[in-house]
mmCIF file of C-alpha atoms and ligand atoms in Angstrom:
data_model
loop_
_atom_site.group_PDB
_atom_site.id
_atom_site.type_symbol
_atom_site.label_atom_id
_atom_site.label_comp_id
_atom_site.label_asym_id
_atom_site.label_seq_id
_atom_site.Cartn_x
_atom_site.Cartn_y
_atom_site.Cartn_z
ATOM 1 C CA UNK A 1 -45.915 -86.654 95.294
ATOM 2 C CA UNK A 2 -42.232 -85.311 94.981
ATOM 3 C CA UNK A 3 -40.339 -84.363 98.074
ATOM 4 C CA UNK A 4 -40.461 -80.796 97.038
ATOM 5 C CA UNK A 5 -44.268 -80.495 97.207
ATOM 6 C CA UNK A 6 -44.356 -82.118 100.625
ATOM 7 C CA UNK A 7 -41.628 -79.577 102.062
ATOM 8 C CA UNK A 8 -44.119 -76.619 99.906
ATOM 9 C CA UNK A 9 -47.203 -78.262 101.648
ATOM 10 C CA UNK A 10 -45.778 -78.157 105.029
ATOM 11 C CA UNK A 11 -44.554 -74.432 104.489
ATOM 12 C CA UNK A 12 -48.020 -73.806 103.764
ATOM 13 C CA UNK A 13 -49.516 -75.239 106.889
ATOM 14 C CA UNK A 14 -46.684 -73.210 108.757
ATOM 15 C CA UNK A 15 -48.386 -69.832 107.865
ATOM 16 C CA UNK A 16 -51.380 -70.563 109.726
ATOM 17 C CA UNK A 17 -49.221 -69.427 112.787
ATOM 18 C CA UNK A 18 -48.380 -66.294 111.912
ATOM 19 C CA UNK A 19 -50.494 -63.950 114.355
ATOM 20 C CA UNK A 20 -51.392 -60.377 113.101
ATOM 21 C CA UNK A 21 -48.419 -57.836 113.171
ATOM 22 C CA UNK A 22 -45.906 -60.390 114.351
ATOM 23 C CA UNK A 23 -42.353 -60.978 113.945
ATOM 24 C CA UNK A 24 -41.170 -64.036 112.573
ATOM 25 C CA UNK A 25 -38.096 -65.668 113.316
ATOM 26 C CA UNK A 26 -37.192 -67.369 109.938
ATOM 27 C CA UNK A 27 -34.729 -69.934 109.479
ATOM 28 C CA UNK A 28 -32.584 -71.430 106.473
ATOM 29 C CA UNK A 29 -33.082 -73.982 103.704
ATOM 30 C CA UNK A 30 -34.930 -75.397 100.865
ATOM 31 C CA UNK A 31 -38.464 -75.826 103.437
ATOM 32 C CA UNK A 32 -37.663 -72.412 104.594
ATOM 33 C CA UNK A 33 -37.469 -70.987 101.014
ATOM 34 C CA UNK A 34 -41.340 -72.180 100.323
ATOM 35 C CA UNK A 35 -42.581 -70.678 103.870
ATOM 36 C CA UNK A 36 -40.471 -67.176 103.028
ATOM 37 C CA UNK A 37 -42.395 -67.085 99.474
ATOM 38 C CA UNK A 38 -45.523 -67.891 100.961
ATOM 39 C CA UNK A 39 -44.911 -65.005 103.247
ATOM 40 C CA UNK A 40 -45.894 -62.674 99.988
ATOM 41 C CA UNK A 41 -49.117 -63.177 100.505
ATOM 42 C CA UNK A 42 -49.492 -61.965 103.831
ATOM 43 C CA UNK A 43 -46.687 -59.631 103.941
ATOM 44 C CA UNK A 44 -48.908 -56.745 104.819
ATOM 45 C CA UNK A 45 -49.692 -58.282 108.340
ATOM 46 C CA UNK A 46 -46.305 -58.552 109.456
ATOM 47 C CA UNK A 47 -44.273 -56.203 111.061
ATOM 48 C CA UNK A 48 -40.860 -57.667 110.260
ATOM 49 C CA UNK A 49 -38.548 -61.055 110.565
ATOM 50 C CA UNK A 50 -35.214 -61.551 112.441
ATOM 51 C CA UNK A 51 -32.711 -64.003 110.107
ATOM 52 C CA UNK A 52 -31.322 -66.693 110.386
ATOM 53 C CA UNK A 53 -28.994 -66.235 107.162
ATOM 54 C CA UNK A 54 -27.271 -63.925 104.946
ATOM 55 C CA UNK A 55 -28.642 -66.275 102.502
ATOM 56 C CA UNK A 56 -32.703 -66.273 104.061
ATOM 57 C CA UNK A 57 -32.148 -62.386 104.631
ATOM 58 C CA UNK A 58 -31.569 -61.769 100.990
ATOM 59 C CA UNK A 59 -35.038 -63.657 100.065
ATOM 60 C CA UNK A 60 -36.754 -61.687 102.368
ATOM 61 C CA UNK A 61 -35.729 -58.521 101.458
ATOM 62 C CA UNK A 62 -36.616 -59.224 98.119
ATOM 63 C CA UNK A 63 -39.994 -60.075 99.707
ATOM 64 C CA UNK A 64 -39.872 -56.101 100.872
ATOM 65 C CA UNK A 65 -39.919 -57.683 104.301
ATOM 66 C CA UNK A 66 -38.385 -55.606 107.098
ATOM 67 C CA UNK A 67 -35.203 -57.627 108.082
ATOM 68 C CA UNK A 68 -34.720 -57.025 111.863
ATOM 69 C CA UNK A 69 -31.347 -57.017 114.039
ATOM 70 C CA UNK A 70 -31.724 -59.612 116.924
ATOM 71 C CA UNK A 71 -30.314 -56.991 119.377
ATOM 72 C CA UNK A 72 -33.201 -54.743 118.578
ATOM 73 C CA UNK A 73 -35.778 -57.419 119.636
ATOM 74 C CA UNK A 74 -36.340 -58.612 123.076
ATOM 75 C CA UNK A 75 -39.105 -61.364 122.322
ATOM 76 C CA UNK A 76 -41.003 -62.420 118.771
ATOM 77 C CA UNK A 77 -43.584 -65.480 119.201
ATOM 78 C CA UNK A 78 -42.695 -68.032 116.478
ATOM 79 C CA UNK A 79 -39.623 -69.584 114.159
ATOM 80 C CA UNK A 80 -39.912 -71.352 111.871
ATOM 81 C CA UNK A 81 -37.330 -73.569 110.509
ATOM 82 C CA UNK A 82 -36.837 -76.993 108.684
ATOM 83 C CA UNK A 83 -34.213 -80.175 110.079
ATOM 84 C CA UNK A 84 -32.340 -82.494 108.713
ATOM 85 C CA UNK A 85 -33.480 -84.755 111.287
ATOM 86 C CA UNK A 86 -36.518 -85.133 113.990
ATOM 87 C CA UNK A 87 -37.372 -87.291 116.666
ATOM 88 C CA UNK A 88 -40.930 -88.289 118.073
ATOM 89 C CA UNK A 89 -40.095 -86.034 121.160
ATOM 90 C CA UNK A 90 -39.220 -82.900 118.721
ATOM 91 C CA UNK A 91 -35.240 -82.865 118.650
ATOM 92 C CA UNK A 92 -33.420 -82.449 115.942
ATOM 93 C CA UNK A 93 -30.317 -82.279 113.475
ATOM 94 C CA UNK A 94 -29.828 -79.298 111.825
ATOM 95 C CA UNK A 95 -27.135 -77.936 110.230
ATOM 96 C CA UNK A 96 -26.830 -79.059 106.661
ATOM 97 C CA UNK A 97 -27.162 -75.884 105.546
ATOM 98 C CA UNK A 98 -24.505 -74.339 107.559
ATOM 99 C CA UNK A 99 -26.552 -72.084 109.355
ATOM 100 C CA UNK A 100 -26.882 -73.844 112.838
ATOM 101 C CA UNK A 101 -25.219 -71.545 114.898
ATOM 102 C CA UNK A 102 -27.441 -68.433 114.371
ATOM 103 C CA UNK A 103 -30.747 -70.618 113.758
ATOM 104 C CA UNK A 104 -29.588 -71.653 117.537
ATOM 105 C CA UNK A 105 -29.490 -68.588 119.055
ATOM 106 C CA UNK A 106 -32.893 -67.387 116.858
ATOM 107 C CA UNK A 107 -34.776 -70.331 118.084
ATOM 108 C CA UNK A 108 -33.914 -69.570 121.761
ATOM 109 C CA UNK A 109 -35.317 -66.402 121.463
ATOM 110 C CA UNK A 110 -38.622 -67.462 120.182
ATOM 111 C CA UNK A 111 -41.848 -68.564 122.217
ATOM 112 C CA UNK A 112 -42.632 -71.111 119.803
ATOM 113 C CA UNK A 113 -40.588 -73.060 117.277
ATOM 114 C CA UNK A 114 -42.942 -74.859 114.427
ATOM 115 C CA UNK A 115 -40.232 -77.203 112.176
ATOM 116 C CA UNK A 116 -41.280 -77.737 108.613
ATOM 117 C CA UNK A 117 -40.006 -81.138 107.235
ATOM 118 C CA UNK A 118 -40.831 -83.217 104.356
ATOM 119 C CA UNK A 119 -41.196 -87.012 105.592
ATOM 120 C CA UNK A 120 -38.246 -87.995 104.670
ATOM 121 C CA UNK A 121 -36.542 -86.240 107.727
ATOM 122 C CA UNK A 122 -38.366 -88.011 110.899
ATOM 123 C CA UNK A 123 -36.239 -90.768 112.544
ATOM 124 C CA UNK A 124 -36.839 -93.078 115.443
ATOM 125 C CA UNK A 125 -32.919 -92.353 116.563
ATOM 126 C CA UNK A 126 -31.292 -89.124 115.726
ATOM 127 C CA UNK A 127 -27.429 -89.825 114.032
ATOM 128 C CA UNK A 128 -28.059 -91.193 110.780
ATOM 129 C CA UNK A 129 -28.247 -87.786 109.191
ATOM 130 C CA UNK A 130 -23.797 -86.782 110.002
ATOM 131 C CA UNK A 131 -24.124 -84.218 112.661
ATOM 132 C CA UNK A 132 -23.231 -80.836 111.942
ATOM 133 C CA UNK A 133 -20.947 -79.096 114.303
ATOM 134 C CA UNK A 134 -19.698 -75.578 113.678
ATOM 135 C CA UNK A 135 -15.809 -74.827 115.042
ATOM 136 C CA UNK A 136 -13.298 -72.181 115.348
ATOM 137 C CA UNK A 137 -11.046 -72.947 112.497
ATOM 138 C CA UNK A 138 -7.688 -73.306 114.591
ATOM 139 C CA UNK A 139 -9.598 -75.813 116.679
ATOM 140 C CA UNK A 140 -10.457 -77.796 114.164
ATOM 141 C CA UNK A 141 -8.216 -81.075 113.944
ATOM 142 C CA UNK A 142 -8.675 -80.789 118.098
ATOM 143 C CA UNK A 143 -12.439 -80.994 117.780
ATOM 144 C CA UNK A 144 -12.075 -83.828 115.439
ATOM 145 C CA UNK A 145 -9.826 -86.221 118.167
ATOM 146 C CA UNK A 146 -11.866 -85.381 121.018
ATOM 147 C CA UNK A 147 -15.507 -86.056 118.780
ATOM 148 C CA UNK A 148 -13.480 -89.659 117.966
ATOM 149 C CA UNK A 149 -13.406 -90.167 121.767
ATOM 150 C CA UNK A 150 -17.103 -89.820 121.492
ATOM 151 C CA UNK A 151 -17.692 -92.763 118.446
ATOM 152 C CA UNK A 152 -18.216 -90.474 115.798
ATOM 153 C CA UNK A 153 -16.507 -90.039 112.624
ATOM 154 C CA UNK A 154 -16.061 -86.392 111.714
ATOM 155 C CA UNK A 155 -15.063 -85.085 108.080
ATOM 156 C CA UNK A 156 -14.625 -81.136 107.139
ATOM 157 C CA UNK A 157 -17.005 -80.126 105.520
ATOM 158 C CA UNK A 158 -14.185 -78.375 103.022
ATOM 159 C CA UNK A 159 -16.082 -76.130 100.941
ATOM 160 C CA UNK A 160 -17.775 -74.418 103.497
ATOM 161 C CA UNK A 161 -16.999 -71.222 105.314
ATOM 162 C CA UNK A 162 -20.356 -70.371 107.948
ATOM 163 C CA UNK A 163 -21.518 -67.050 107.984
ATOM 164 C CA UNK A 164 -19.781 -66.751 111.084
ATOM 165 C CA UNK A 165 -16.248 -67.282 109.372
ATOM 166 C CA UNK A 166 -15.853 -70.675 111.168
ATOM 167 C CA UNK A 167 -15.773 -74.312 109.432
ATOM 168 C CA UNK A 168 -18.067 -77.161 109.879
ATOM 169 C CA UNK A 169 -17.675 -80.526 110.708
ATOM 170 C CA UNK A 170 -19.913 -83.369 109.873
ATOM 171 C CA UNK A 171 -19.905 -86.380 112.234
ATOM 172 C CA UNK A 172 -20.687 -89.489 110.860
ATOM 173 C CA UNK A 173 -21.778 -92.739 112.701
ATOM 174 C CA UNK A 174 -22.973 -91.538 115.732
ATOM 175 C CA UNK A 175 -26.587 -93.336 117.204
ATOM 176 C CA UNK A 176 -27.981 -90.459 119.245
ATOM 177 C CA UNK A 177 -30.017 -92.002 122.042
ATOM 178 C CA UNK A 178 -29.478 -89.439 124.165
ATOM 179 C CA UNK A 179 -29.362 -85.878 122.273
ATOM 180 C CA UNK A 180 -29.749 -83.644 124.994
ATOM 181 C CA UNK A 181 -26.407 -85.228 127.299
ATOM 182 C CA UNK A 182 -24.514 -85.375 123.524
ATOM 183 C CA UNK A 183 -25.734 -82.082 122.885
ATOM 184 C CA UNK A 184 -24.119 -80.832 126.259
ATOM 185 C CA UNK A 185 -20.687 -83.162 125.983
ATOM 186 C CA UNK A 186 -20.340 -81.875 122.711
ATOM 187 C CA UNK A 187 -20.743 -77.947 123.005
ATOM 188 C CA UNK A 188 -18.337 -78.476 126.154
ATOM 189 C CA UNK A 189 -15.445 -79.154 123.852
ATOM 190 C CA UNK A 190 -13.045 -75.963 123.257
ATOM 191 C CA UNK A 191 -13.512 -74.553 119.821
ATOM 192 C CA UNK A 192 -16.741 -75.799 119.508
ATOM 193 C CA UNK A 193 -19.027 -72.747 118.614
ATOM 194 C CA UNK A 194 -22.078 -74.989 118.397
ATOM 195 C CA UNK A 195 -23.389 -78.441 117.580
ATOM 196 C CA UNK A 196 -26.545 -79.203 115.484
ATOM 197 C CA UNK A 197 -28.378 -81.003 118.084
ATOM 198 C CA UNK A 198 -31.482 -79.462 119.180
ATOM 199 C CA UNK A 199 -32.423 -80.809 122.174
ATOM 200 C CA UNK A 200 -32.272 -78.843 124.800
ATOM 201 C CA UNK A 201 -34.299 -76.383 122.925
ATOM 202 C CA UNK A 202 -36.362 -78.528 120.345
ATOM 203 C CA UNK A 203 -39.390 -77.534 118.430
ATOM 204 C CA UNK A 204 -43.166 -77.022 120.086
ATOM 205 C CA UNK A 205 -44.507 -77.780 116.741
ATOM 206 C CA UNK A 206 -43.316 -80.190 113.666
ATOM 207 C CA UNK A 207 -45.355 -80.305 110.548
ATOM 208 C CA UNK A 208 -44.502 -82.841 108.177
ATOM 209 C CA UNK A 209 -45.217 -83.152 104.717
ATOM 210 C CA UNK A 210 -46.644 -86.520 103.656
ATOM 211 C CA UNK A 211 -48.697 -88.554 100.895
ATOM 212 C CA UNK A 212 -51.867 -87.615 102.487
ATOM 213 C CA UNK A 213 -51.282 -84.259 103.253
ATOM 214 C CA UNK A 214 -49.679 -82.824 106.399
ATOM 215 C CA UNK A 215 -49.113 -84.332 109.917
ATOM 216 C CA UNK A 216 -49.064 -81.878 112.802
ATOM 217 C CA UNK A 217 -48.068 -82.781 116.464
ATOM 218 C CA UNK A 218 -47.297 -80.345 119.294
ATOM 219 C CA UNK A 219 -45.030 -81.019 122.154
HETATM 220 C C1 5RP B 301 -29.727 -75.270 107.743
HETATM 221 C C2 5RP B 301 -30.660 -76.233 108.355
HETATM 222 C C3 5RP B 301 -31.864 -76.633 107.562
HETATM 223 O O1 5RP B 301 -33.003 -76.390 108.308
HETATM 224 C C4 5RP B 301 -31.776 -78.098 107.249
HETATM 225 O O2 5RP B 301 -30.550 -78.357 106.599
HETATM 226 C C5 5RP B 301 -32.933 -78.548 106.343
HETATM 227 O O3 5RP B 301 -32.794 -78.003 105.080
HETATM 228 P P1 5RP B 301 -33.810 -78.289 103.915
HETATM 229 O O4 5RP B 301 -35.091 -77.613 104.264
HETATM 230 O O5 5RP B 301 -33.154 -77.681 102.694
HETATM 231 O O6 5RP B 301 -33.969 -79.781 103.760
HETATM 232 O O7 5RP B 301 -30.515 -76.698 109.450
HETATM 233 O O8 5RP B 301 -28.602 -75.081 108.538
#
């Protein structure tokens, strides 16, 4: 089975939590894009999604699904959203598609966070996966000393401008025993504007995509 049918498969699985006239916090990526097309056929049951993405807002208003502003919603129930990386307690890397910082502040808004991976992406250790961090360009070259200090070995990320207008840099070498303290050392740096640890707000449910069909566990 290709990797690609596992990600579809576990986008699948992910609809099953999508209540009756909810909104859906959707995040970014290639899993995403399977749970956003699956989302035709039960569009008529949903009042609406808050982004992520420019680039997950354009497929769902292609959908004809009612793209939401963030500032007009005080609480939704679920995200959904894939990882680069997860852990056995839920924490994760994200990030690879640039789109960390708002998937972030989408996730904290949710009650419930349900991460669609294909099994590829669960680890043991977090760090093998080079960790995403988003920074204020004039920062950049700062960042990158003080995330040395910390054993990793960063490297821009140079064709990529976020949707925020900042740059990315991708940390390489780093064994992640402890996400949520790196997740806090790192975010504490000036210029930082966020790092693609998820820790301190990790997913309640992951749903992987496998050879025998899909694993679910719940925090
Ligand atoms: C984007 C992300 C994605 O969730 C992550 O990169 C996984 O992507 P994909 O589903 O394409 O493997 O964090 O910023």
């Amino acid at each position: 089975m290709s990797q690609n049918t596992k990600k579809q498969n576990a986008a699948r699985e992910a609809l099953k939590y999508v209540e009756d006239n909810a909104v859906l916090g959707v995040g970014t990526g290639s899993t995403v894009n399977y749970f956003i097309a699956g989302l035709q056929e039960i569009r008529d049951r949903i009042r609406g999604a808050v982004s992520s993405s420019r680039a997950s807002t354009e497929k769902l208003m292609q959908m004809g699904i009612p793209v939401l502003d963030l500032n007009e919603v005080d609480h939704f129930d679920i995200y959904v959203d894939g990882a680069d990386e997860v852990n056995p307690a839920l924490e994760m890397i994200k990030g690879g598609g640039a789109a960390l910082t708002r998937e972030k502040i989408v996730a904290a808004v949710a009650k419930k966070f349900v991460c669609i991976v294909d099994d590829s992406k669960t680890v043991d250790v977090l760090g093998r996966f080079p960790l995403p961090v988003e920074v204020i360009p004039m920062a950049r070259e700062y960042v990158a000393r003080e995330l040395r200090k910390l054993g990793g070995n960063p490297v821009w990320r140079q064709d990529c401008v976020t949707d925020n207008g900042n740059q990315i840099l991708d940390v390489h070498d780093l064994r992640i025993t402890n996400p949520g303290e790196l997740e806090q050392a790192i975010n504490a740096i000036p210029g930082v504007v966020t790092v693609g640890i998820f820790s301190r707000r990790g997913a309640d449910v992951l749903i992987v995509g496998t050879e025998d069909g899909v694993r679910v566990s719940e925090k």
